[in-house]
């Protein structure tokens, strides 16, 4: 990884020992399995090889994307010979090397679009927010929502308009809940940059924006020093050596619904031992609640990748329908049309549970049901399976451009 020593130094909390244990994905392959009517066979292959999945639940999904280490490639190809498979990454390590070729960021530079030519270290993301505020001091300030499990700041940017800060209803945007979803960080920052540099619709005069590009700094840092594919936070769990909770299964609302999250501490979607016990969950909940207690939350949006989806409640149930379903569907349809008009990228709208899968203890249901956000939304950004989590840097700016168009449509119509 280029600039690795710089990244490690800037993270501060990363130890030399953690760097020495970096997971090497050289030679790993990533496959998409089109399940069809072969659910049992796919389940046998995935379980017998103990493969980590990027996307899809074997029992219920049409496709399952899996990582295969070099030692199991031959066996996987033999076992999956009768299955419909596609190769996503021929060498995951090589794809990661391209993605982690970070451009050097000069602290204090005037923010411009070149920021979106590459991915960046955690320290540079924090500095970028500070530089945005320096460039637009009358409309923005950096805030710290709280501390992570490992003591890092959860840093955001508050953007306001001519009425002064705190004068309008709140719009809250969260990125990088799942640590490996790097494109979400960049797209959230692209939206912040547009609000400050090119907001011709004066959205910041309508709403106060509370934007946190990296709500899971510990996990994000871990993806840059140790394991690029890490998803959860870095909080330990009593009586197990497995680390981390899925922050988006830990919110204290509709928590622990059967089928909506895993009860296993080793699982990627582990819900945690108790509702809302995640250190970062508590911070994010308290901040969202504070915005709700002020002028109220007009819009909450949680950014994820990948699958190209534009979704709304409910996540915890596939049978329940929100009273505002028709209004939400109209907004979602308009947003995906605006997104497609930019680069031709197609997003699918719909309720979370019916569109992707059941998710309990998630932030979107909490924002809708508890924080009373008028609009509570989640998106899954690019792509649909060519690159998955390791999206090439060349797609950062196009992703930001199309999603900003979708966001602009929503902000103009809520």
Tab-separated table of C-alpha atoms in Angstrom:
chain	number	residue	atom	x	y	z
A	1	UNK	CA	0.000	0.000	0.000
A	2	UNK	CA	1.490	3.303	-1.077
A	3	UNK	CA	1.987	5.840	1.722
A	4	UNK	CA	1.347	3.119	4.324
A	5	UNK	CA	3.879	4.558	6.757
A	6	UNK	CA	2.266	7.980	6.438
A	7	UNK	CA	-1.171	6.521	7.042
A	8	UNK	CA	-0.061	4.576	10.102
A	9	UNK	CA	1.627	7.613	11.585
A	10	UNK	CA	-1.387	9.807	10.941
A	11	UNK	CA	-3.814	7.346	12.496
A	12	UNK	CA	-1.967	7.688	15.750
A	13	UNK	CA	-3.676	4.753	17.426
A	14	UNK	CA	-2.514	2.108	14.978
A	15	UNK	CA	0.373	0.080	16.319
A	16	UNK	CA	3.354	-1.332	14.476
A	17	UNK	CA	2.158	-4.759	15.552
A	18	UNK	CA	-1.183	-4.312	13.794
A	19	UNK	CA	0.580	-3.298	10.596
A	20	UNK	CA	2.799	-6.412	10.742
A	21	UNK	CA	-0.354	-8.562	10.750
A	22	UNK	CA	-1.893	-6.950	7.698
A	23	UNK	CA	-4.128	-9.352	5.776
A	24	UNK	CA	-2.623	-10.013	2.356
A	25	UNK	CA	-5.265	-10.504	-0.323
A	26	UNK	CA	-2.810	-11.197	-3.137
A	27	UNK	CA	-4.114	-14.049	-5.264
A	28	UNK	CA	-7.561	-14.048	-3.688
A	29	UNK	CA	-10.475	-14.194	-6.108
A	30	UNK	CA	-13.992	-12.850	-5.720
A	31	UNK	CA	-16.831	-14.691	-7.428
A	32	UNK	CA	-20.495	-13.998	-7.915
A	33	UNK	CA	-22.716	-17.070	-7.645
A	34	UNK	CA	-26.096	-16.762	-9.352
A	35	UNK	CA	-28.119	-18.940	-7.012
A	36	UNK	CA	-31.185	-19.713	-9.107
A	37	UNK	CA	-32.741	-22.958	-7.853
A	38	UNK	CA	-29.420	-24.243	-6.493
A	39	UNK	CA	-29.787	-22.848	-2.967
A	40	UNK	CA	-28.812	-26.114	-1.281
A	41	UNK	CA	-25.726	-26.596	-3.482
A	42	UNK	CA	-24.582	-22.997	-2.995
A	43	UNK	CA	-25.068	-23.337	0.752
A	44	UNK	CA	-22.969	-26.501	0.779
A	45	UNK	CA	-20.131	-24.849	-1.163
A	46	UNK	CA	-20.056	-21.698	0.964
A	47	UNK	CA	-20.298	-23.554	4.282
A	48	UNK	CA	-17.898	-26.379	3.430
A	49	UNK	CA	-15.172	-23.908	2.451
A	50	UNK	CA	-16.179	-21.397	5.167
A	51	UNK	CA	-16.170	-18.609	2.574
A	52	UNK	CA	-16.656	-14.983	3.562
A	53	UNK	CA	-19.499	-13.346	1.671
A	54	UNK	CA	-19.550	-9.789	0.364
A	55	UNK	CA	-23.193	-9.747	-0.583
A	56	UNK	CA	-26.238	-11.925	-0.274
A	57	UNK	CA	-27.711	-14.429	2.134
A	58	UNK	CA	-27.431	-17.922	0.710
A	59	UNK	CA	-30.902	-18.979	1.823
A	60	UNK	CA	-32.781	-15.984	0.419
A	61	UNK	CA	-30.686	-14.090	-2.162
A	62	UNK	CA	-30.601	-14.391	-5.926
A	63	UNK	CA	-26.846	-13.784	-5.955
A	64	UNK	CA	-24.071	-14.430	-3.447
A	65	UNK	CA	-20.637	-12.826	-3.791
A	66	UNK	CA	-17.805	-14.711	-2.084
A	67	UNK	CA	-14.077	-14.263	-1.447
A	68	UNK	CA	-11.901	-17.299	-2.109
A	69	UNK	CA	-8.300	-17.530	-0.832
A	70	UNK	CA	-5.604	-18.960	-3.129
A	71	UNK	CA	-5.485	-22.232	-1.211
A	72	UNK	CA	-9.159	-22.934	-1.971
A	73	UNK	CA	-9.536	-21.675	-5.534
A	74	UNK	CA	-9.094	-25.065	-7.173
A	75	UNK	CA	-11.469	-26.724	-4.733
A	76	UNK	CA	-14.041	-23.944	-5.149
A	77	UNK	CA	-13.947	-24.245	-8.925
A	78	UNK	CA	-14.419	-27.987	-8.705
A	79	UNK	CA	-17.323	-27.750	-6.240
A	80	UNK	CA	-19.006	-24.936	-8.179
A	81	UNK	CA	-18.563	-26.502	-11.602
A	82	UNK	CA	-22.316	-26.961	-12.009
A	83	UNK	CA	-23.168	-23.515	-10.627
A	84	UNK	CA	-23.587	-20.249	-12.524
A	85	UNK	CA	-20.592	-18.185	-11.427
A	86	UNK	CA	-18.939	-14.953	-12.575
A	87	UNK	CA	-15.457	-13.682	-11.722
A	88	UNK	CA	-15.490	-10.236	-10.078
A	89	UNK	CA	-11.829	-9.902	-9.028
A	90	UNK	CA	-9.167	-12.143	-10.536
A	91	UNK	CA	-6.648	-10.875	-7.978
A	92	UNK	CA	-8.231	-8.987	-5.087
A	93	UNK	CA	-4.836	-7.869	-3.825
A	94	UNK	CA	-4.044	-6.206	-7.151
A	95	UNK	CA	-7.408	-4.431	-7.115
A	96	UNK	CA	-6.777	-3.179	-3.579
A	97	UNK	CA	-3.325	-1.917	-4.605
A	98	UNK	CA	-4.920	0.292	-7.264
A	99	UNK	CA	-7.527	1.532	-4.817
A	100	UNK	CA	-4.968	2.369	-2.121
A	101	UNK	CA	-2.702	4.403	-4.375
A	102	UNK	CA	-3.582	7.511	-2.374
A	103	UNK	CA	-2.797	10.957	-3.718
A	104	UNK	CA	-0.841	13.155	-1.335
A	105	UNK	CA	-3.139	15.727	0.267
A	106	UNK	CA	-1.639	19.067	1.259
A	107	UNK	CA	-3.198	20.156	4.551
A	108	UNK	CA	-4.573	23.666	4.365
A	109	UNK	CA	-5.149	23.552	0.623
A	110	UNK	CA	-8.253	25.208	-0.774
A	111	UNK	CA	-10.767	22.385	-1.350
A	112	UNK	CA	-11.388	21.512	-4.986
A	113	UNK	CA	-12.591	18.619	-7.115
A	114	UNK	CA	-9.153	16.953	-7.267
A	115	UNK	CA	-9.870	15.550	-3.797
A	116	UNK	CA	-12.225	13.101	-5.502
A	117	UNK	CA	-9.542	11.610	-7.758
A	118	UNK	CA	-8.455	9.100	-5.112
A	119	UNK	CA	-9.282	7.601	-1.746
A	120	UNK	CA	-7.609	8.995	1.372
A	121	UNK	CA	-6.379	8.221	4.882
A	122	UNK	CA	-8.571	8.844	7.919
A	123	UNK	CA	-6.396	11.770	9.025
A	124	UNK	CA	-6.736	13.390	5.604
A	125	UNK	CA	-10.517	13.040	5.736
A	126	UNK	CA	-10.591	14.922	9.038
A	127	UNK	CA	-8.253	17.574	7.637
A	128	UNK	CA	-10.399	17.945	4.528
A	129	UNK	CA	-13.414	18.861	6.667
A	130	UNK	CA	-11.314	21.447	8.487
A	131	UNK	CA	-10.157	22.874	5.166
A	132	UNK	CA	-13.751	23.111	3.967
A	133	UNK	CA	-14.596	25.138	7.057
A	134	UNK	CA	-11.564	27.375	6.525
A	135	UNK	CA	-12.715	28.038	2.974
A	136	UNK	CA	-16.352	28.692	3.989
A	137	UNK	CA	-16.208	29.952	7.594
A	138	UNK	CA	-19.542	31.770	7.433
A	139	UNK	CA	-21.482	28.633	6.595
A	140	UNK	CA	-19.714	25.723	8.238
A	141	UNK	CA	-18.008	24.401	11.336
A	142	UNK	CA	-16.433	21.107	12.335
A	143	UNK	CA	-18.076	19.262	15.207
A	144	UNK	CA	-17.181	16.144	17.166
A	145	UNK	CA	-20.213	14.006	17.962
A	146	UNK	CA	-18.224	11.934	20.469
A	147	UNK	CA	-15.469	9.345	20.862
A	148	UNK	CA	-15.125	5.857	19.426
A	149	UNK	CA	-14.341	2.681	21.325
A	150	UNK	CA	-10.615	3.280	20.707
A	151	UNK	CA	-10.800	6.979	21.540
A	152	UNK	CA	-10.934	8.538	18.087
A	153	UNK	CA	-13.130	11.535	17.356
A	154	UNK	CA	-16.309	10.983	15.361
A	155	UNK	CA	-15.938	14.126	13.287
A	156	UNK	CA	-18.595	15.864	11.240
A	157	UNK	CA	-19.295	19.140	9.482
A	158	UNK	CA	-22.293	21.361	10.243
A	159	UNK	CA	-23.428	23.461	7.268
A	160	UNK	CA	-25.992	26.260	7.434
A	161	UNK	CA	-27.299	29.163	5.391
A	162	UNK	CA	-28.281	32.785	5.709
A	163	UNK	CA	-30.464	32.223	8.770
A	164	UNK	CA	-27.477	31.247	10.885
A	165	UNK	CA	-26.542	27.909	12.356
A	166	UNK	CA	-29.288	25.959	14.031
A	167	UNK	CA	-32.079	28.052	12.524
A	168	UNK	CA	-33.572	25.357	10.265
A	169	UNK	CA	-34.713	21.749	10.519
A	170	UNK	CA	-31.889	19.242	10.404
A	171	UNK	CA	-30.646	16.999	7.627
A	172	UNK	CA	-28.373	14.247	8.963
A	173	UNK	CA	-26.122	12.201	6.673
A	174	UNK	CA	-23.931	9.270	7.804
A	175	UNK	CA	-21.168	7.574	5.808
A	176	UNK	CA	-18.817	4.628	6.388
A	177	UNK	CA	-20.978	2.846	8.925
A	178	UNK	CA	-19.467	-0.329	7.509
A	179	UNK	CA	-15.735	0.237	7.462
A	180	UNK	CA	-14.912	-1.349	4.102
A	181	UNK	CA	-17.430	0.780	2.172
A	182	UNK	CA	-14.905	3.480	1.238
A	183	UNK	CA	-16.946	4.976	-1.589
A	184	UNK	CA	-19.538	6.164	0.925
A	185	UNK	CA	-16.982	8.419	2.620
A	186	UNK	CA	-16.135	10.103	-0.651
A	187	UNK	CA	-19.732	10.530	-1.828
A	188	UNK	CA	-20.802	12.086	1.478
A	189	UNK	CA	-17.884	14.515	1.232
A	190	UNK	CA	-18.766	15.287	-2.381
A	191	UNK	CA	-22.251	16.296	-1.220
A	192	UNK	CA	-20.779	18.500	1.529
A	193	UNK	CA	-18.454	20.122	-1.014
A	194	UNK	CA	-21.375	20.816	-3.358
A	195	UNK	CA	-23.454	22.359	-0.567
A	196	UNK	CA	-20.668	24.822	0.185
A	197	UNK	CA	-19.199	25.495	-3.251
A	198	UNK	CA	-22.050	25.132	-5.738
A	199	UNK	CA	-25.407	25.129	-3.960
A	200	UNK	CA	-27.347	27.039	-6.632
A	201	UNK	CA	-30.621	25.829	-5.091
A	202	UNK	CA	-29.689	27.338	-1.719
A	203	UNK	CA	-30.498	24.110	0.116
A	204	UNK	CA	-28.442	25.310	3.063
A	205	UNK	CA	-30.933	28.173	3.471
A	206	UNK	CA	-33.698	25.577	3.869
A	207	UNK	CA	-31.976	23.118	6.195
A	208	UNK	CA	-29.126	22.745	8.668
A	209	UNK	CA	-26.884	19.889	7.511
A	210	UNK	CA	-25.097	17.624	9.993
A	211	UNK	CA	-22.772	15.443	7.924
A	212	UNK	CA	-20.492	12.727	9.324
A	213	UNK	CA	-18.501	11.101	6.498
A	214	UNK	CA	-16.910	8.438	8.753
A	215	UNK	CA	-19.124	7.326	11.620
A	216	UNK	CA	-16.943	4.240	12.225
A	217	UNK	CA	-13.384	5.641	12.413
A	218	UNK	CA	-11.938	2.654	14.297
A	219	UNK	CA	-13.152	0.199	11.689
A	220	UNK	CA	-12.134	2.509	8.847
A	221	UNK	CA	-8.629	2.876	10.272
A	222	UNK	CA	-8.431	-0.905	10.603
A	223	UNK	CA	-9.235	-1.316	6.886
A	224	UNK	CA	-6.257	0.908	6.099
A	225	UNK	CA	-3.707	-0.742	8.378
A	226	UNK	CA	-4.749	-4.346	8.842
A	227	UNK	CA	-7.718	-5.770	6.916
A	228	UNK	CA	-9.214	-3.946	3.929
A	229	UNK	CA	-12.349	-6.094	4.160
A	230	UNK	CA	-13.220	-5.306	7.796
A	231	UNK	CA	-16.882	-4.296	8.300
A	232	UNK	CA	-17.783	-3.825	11.983
A	233	UNK	CA	-16.556	-1.531	14.739
A	234	UNK	CA	-13.625	-2.637	16.903
A	235	UNK	CA	-15.390	-3.216	20.205
A	236	UNK	CA	-14.708	-6.419	22.113
A	237	UNK	CA	-17.451	-8.742	23.314
A	238	UNK	CA	-17.302	-10.606	26.654
A	239	UNK	CA	-16.643	-14.360	26.500
A	240	UNK	CA	-15.454	-14.377	22.882
A	241	UNK	CA	-12.290	-13.531	20.985
A	242	UNK	CA	-14.300	-12.221	18.010
A	243	UNK	CA	-14.276	-8.450	17.743
A	244	UNK	CA	-16.871	-5.925	16.679
A	245	UNK	CA	-20.541	-5.131	16.337
A	246	UNK	CA	-22.363	-4.199	13.189
A	247	UNK	CA	-23.312	-0.636	14.082
A	248	UNK	CA	-26.281	-0.864	11.719
A	249	UNK	CA	-27.762	-3.810	13.621
A	250	UNK	CA	-27.239	-2.313	17.070
A	251	UNK	CA	-29.605	0.665	17.281
A	252	UNK	CA	-32.076	0.395	20.206
A	253	UNK	CA	-35.199	0.064	18.063
A	254	UNK	CA	-36.649	-3.167	16.650
A	255	UNK	CA	-33.416	-4.787	17.860
A	256	UNK	CA	-32.962	-8.572	17.799
A	257	UNK	CA	-35.709	-9.349	15.296
A	258	UNK	CA	-35.538	-12.929	14.042
A	259	UNK	CA	-33.767	-12.953	10.667
A	260	UNK	CA	-32.716	-9.299	10.869
A	261	UNK	CA	-29.246	-9.709	12.360
A	262	UNK	CA	-26.859	-12.373	13.595
A	263	UNK	CA	-26.556	-13.491	17.200
A	264	UNK	CA	-23.014	-14.762	16.575
A	265	UNK	CA	-20.208	-12.390	17.696
A	266	UNK	CA	-18.066	-13.664	14.822
A	267	UNK	CA	-20.631	-12.799	12.140
A	268	UNK	CA	-20.334	-9.718	9.938
A	269	UNK	CA	-23.849	-8.598	10.932
A	270	UNK	CA	-23.557	-9.282	14.683
A	271	UNK	CA	-26.191	-7.272	16.546
A	272	UNK	CA	-24.229	-6.930	19.801
A	273	UNK	CA	-24.989	-8.335	23.273
A	274	UNK	CA	-27.624	-5.689	24.018
A	275	UNK	CA	-29.563	-2.997	22.214
A	276	UNK	CA	-27.576	0.167	21.620
A	277	UNK	CA	-24.509	-1.027	23.520
A	278	UNK	CA	-22.075	-0.101	20.743
A	279	UNK	CA	-19.874	2.835	21.702
A	280	UNK	CA	-20.364	4.471	18.310
A	281	UNK	CA	-24.089	3.644	18.304
A	282	UNK	CA	-24.525	5.574	21.551
A	283	UNK	CA	-22.719	8.602	20.120
A	284	UNK	CA	-24.663	8.601	16.855
A	285	UNK	CA	-27.978	8.083	18.637
A	286	UNK	CA	-27.288	10.938	21.054
A	287	UNK	CA	-26.363	13.274	18.203
A	288	UNK	CA	-29.425	12.361	16.119
A	289	UNK	CA	-31.627	12.741	19.199
A	290	UNK	CA	-30.157	16.194	19.854
A	291	UNK	CA	-31.007	17.330	16.327
A	292	UNK	CA	-34.504	15.899	16.747
A	293	UNK	CA	-34.939	17.726	20.041
A	294	UNK	CA	-33.959	21.004	18.405
A	295	UNK	CA	-35.675	21.999	15.176
A	296	UNK	CA	-36.406	18.384	14.290
A	297	UNK	CA	-35.038	16.049	11.618
A	298	UNK	CA	-36.371	16.697	8.137
A	299	UNK	CA	-34.204	14.030	6.526
A	300	UNK	CA	-31.899	11.256	7.657
A	301	UNK	CA	-29.791	9.338	5.139
A	302	UNK	CA	-27.402	6.458	5.738
A	303	UNK	CA	-24.934	5.763	2.886
A	304	UNK	CA	-23.780	2.216	2.101
A	305	UNK	CA	-22.318	0.217	-0.772
A	306	UNK	CA	-22.837	-1.750	-2.939
A	307	UNK	CA	-25.968	-2.691	-5.009
A	308	UNK	CA	-27.322	0.622	-6.415
A	309	UNK	CA	-30.470	0.846	-4.298
A	310	UNK	CA	-32.505	3.771	-2.950
A	311	UNK	CA	-34.525	2.575	0.034
A	312	UNK	CA	-36.796	3.587	2.891
A	313	UNK	CA	-38.425	1.931	5.958
A	314	UNK	CA	-39.095	-0.650	7.056
A	315	UNK	CA	-35.964	-2.715	7.420
A	316	UNK	CA	-37.013	-4.860	10.340
A	317	UNK	CA	-40.147	-6.308	8.715
A	318	UNK	CA	-41.140	-7.227	5.180
A	319	UNK	CA	-44.864	-7.281	5.966
A	320	UNK	CA	-45.294	-3.840	7.514
A	321	UNK	CA	-45.868	-0.795	5.292
A	322	UNK	CA	-45.236	2.765	6.456
A	323	UNK	CA	-48.248	5.116	6.210
A	324	UNK	CA	-46.234	7.454	3.978
A	325	UNK	CA	-45.264	4.695	1.533
A	326	UNK	CA	-46.769	6.440	-1.502
A	327	UNK	CA	-44.967	9.691	-0.698
A	328	UNK	CA	-41.672	7.905	-0.102
A	329	UNK	CA	-42.035	5.931	-3.315
A	330	UNK	CA	-42.609	9.108	-5.307
A	331	UNK	CA	-39.495	10.693	-3.788
A	332	UNK	CA	-37.441	7.539	-4.416
A	333	UNK	CA	-38.624	7.250	-8.025
A	334	UNK	CA	-37.709	10.874	-8.661
A	335	UNK	CA	-34.307	10.444	-7.049
A	336	UNK	CA	-33.367	7.375	-9.101
A	337	UNK	CA	-34.465	9.146	-12.279
A	338	UNK	CA	-32.240	12.101	-11.399
A	339	UNK	CA	-29.341	9.740	-10.658
A	340	UNK	CA	-29.727	7.918	-13.963
A	341	UNK	CA	-29.828	11.178	-15.923
A	342	UNK	CA	-26.203	11.939	-14.974
A	343	UNK	CA	-24.231	8.852	-16.076
A	344	UNK	CA	-26.929	6.324	-16.921
A	345	UNK	CA	-26.512	4.442	-13.634
A	346	UNK	CA	-29.661	2.563	-12.633
A	347	UNK	CA	-30.760	2.435	-8.999
A	348	UNK	CA	-33.691	0.382	-7.703
A	349	UNK	CA	-36.108	2.071	-5.257
A	350	UNK	CA	-38.193	0.398	-2.568
A	351	UNK	CA	-38.593	-0.557	1.110
A	352	UNK	CA	-35.410	-1.912	2.708
A	353	UNK	CA	-36.669	-5.357	3.708
A	354	UNK	CA	-38.326	-6.075	0.370
A	355	UNK	CA	-35.581	-4.533	-1.766
A	356	UNK	CA	-32.400	-5.956	-0.217
A	357	UNK	CA	-33.112	-8.065	2.901
A	358	UNK	CA	-34.402	-7.866	6.462
A	359	UNK	CA	-32.361	-5.575	8.730
A	360	UNK	CA	-33.203	-5.097	12.404
A	361	UNK	CA	-31.698	-2.590	14.814
A	362	UNK	CA	-30.883	-0.290	11.899
A	363	UNK	CA	-30.483	3.484	11.935
A	364	UNK	CA	-33.125	4.213	9.281
A	365	UNK	CA	-35.942	2.581	11.251
A	366	UNK	CA	-34.717	4.333	14.407
A	367	UNK	CA	-34.628	7.719	12.679
A	368	UNK	CA	-38.137	7.171	11.306
A	369	UNK	CA	-39.814	5.626	14.351
A	370	UNK	CA	-37.999	7.234	17.277
A	371	UNK	CA	-36.262	10.414	16.087
A	372	UNK	CA	-39.349	11.159	13.953
A	373	UNK	CA	-37.395	12.111	10.834
A	374	UNK	CA	-39.918	13.164	8.206
A	375	UNK	CA	-37.858	11.319	5.597
A	376	UNK	CA	-35.543	8.460	6.538
A	377	UNK	CA	-33.592	6.880	3.692
A	378	UNK	CA	-30.665	4.586	2.962
A	379	UNK	CA	-28.770	4.141	-0.279
A	380	UNK	CA	-26.485	1.429	-1.588
A	381	UNK	CA	-24.007	3.115	-3.945
A	382	UNK	CA	-22.095	1.677	-6.927
A	383	UNK	CA	-21.800	-0.902	-8.188
A	384	UNK	CA	-23.934	-4.019	-8.685
A	385	UNK	CA	-21.126	-6.568	-8.636
A	386	UNK	CA	-18.299	-5.869	-11.063
A	387	UNK	CA	-16.072	-4.427	-8.336
A	388	UNK	CA	-18.143	-4.547	-5.161
A	389	UNK	CA	-16.452	-2.979	-2.146
A	390	UNK	CA	-13.188	-2.340	-4.006
A	391	UNK	CA	-14.461	0.313	-6.378
A	392	UNK	CA	-11.763	1.853	-8.625
A	393	UNK	CA	-10.813	5.483	-7.872
A	394	UNK	CA	-11.944	6.483	-11.364
A	395	UNK	CA	-15.525	5.899	-10.212
A	396	UNK	CA	-15.381	8.175	-7.169
A	397	UNK	CA	-16.265	11.424	-8.891
A	398	UNK	CA	-18.983	9.935	-11.143
A	399	UNK	CA	-20.507	8.311	-8.046
A	400	UNK	CA	-20.523	11.660	-6.272
A	401	UNK	CA	-21.974	13.477	-9.275
A	402	UNK	CA	-24.888	11.106	-9.779
A	403	UNK	CA	-25.728	10.822	-6.094
A	404	UNK	CA	-25.625	14.600	-5.679
A	405	UNK	CA	-28.250	14.807	-8.430
A	406	UNK	CA	-30.413	12.354	-6.513
A	407	UNK	CA	-29.901	14.207	-3.244
A	408	UNK	CA	-30.700	17.520	-4.896
A	409	UNK	CA	-33.994	16.085	-6.143
A	410	UNK	CA	-34.885	14.881	-2.647
A	411	UNK	CA	-33.905	18.154	-0.976
A	412	UNK	CA	-35.973	20.114	-3.497
A	413	UNK	CA	-39.049	17.957	-2.866
A	414	UNK	CA	-39.208	17.444	0.889
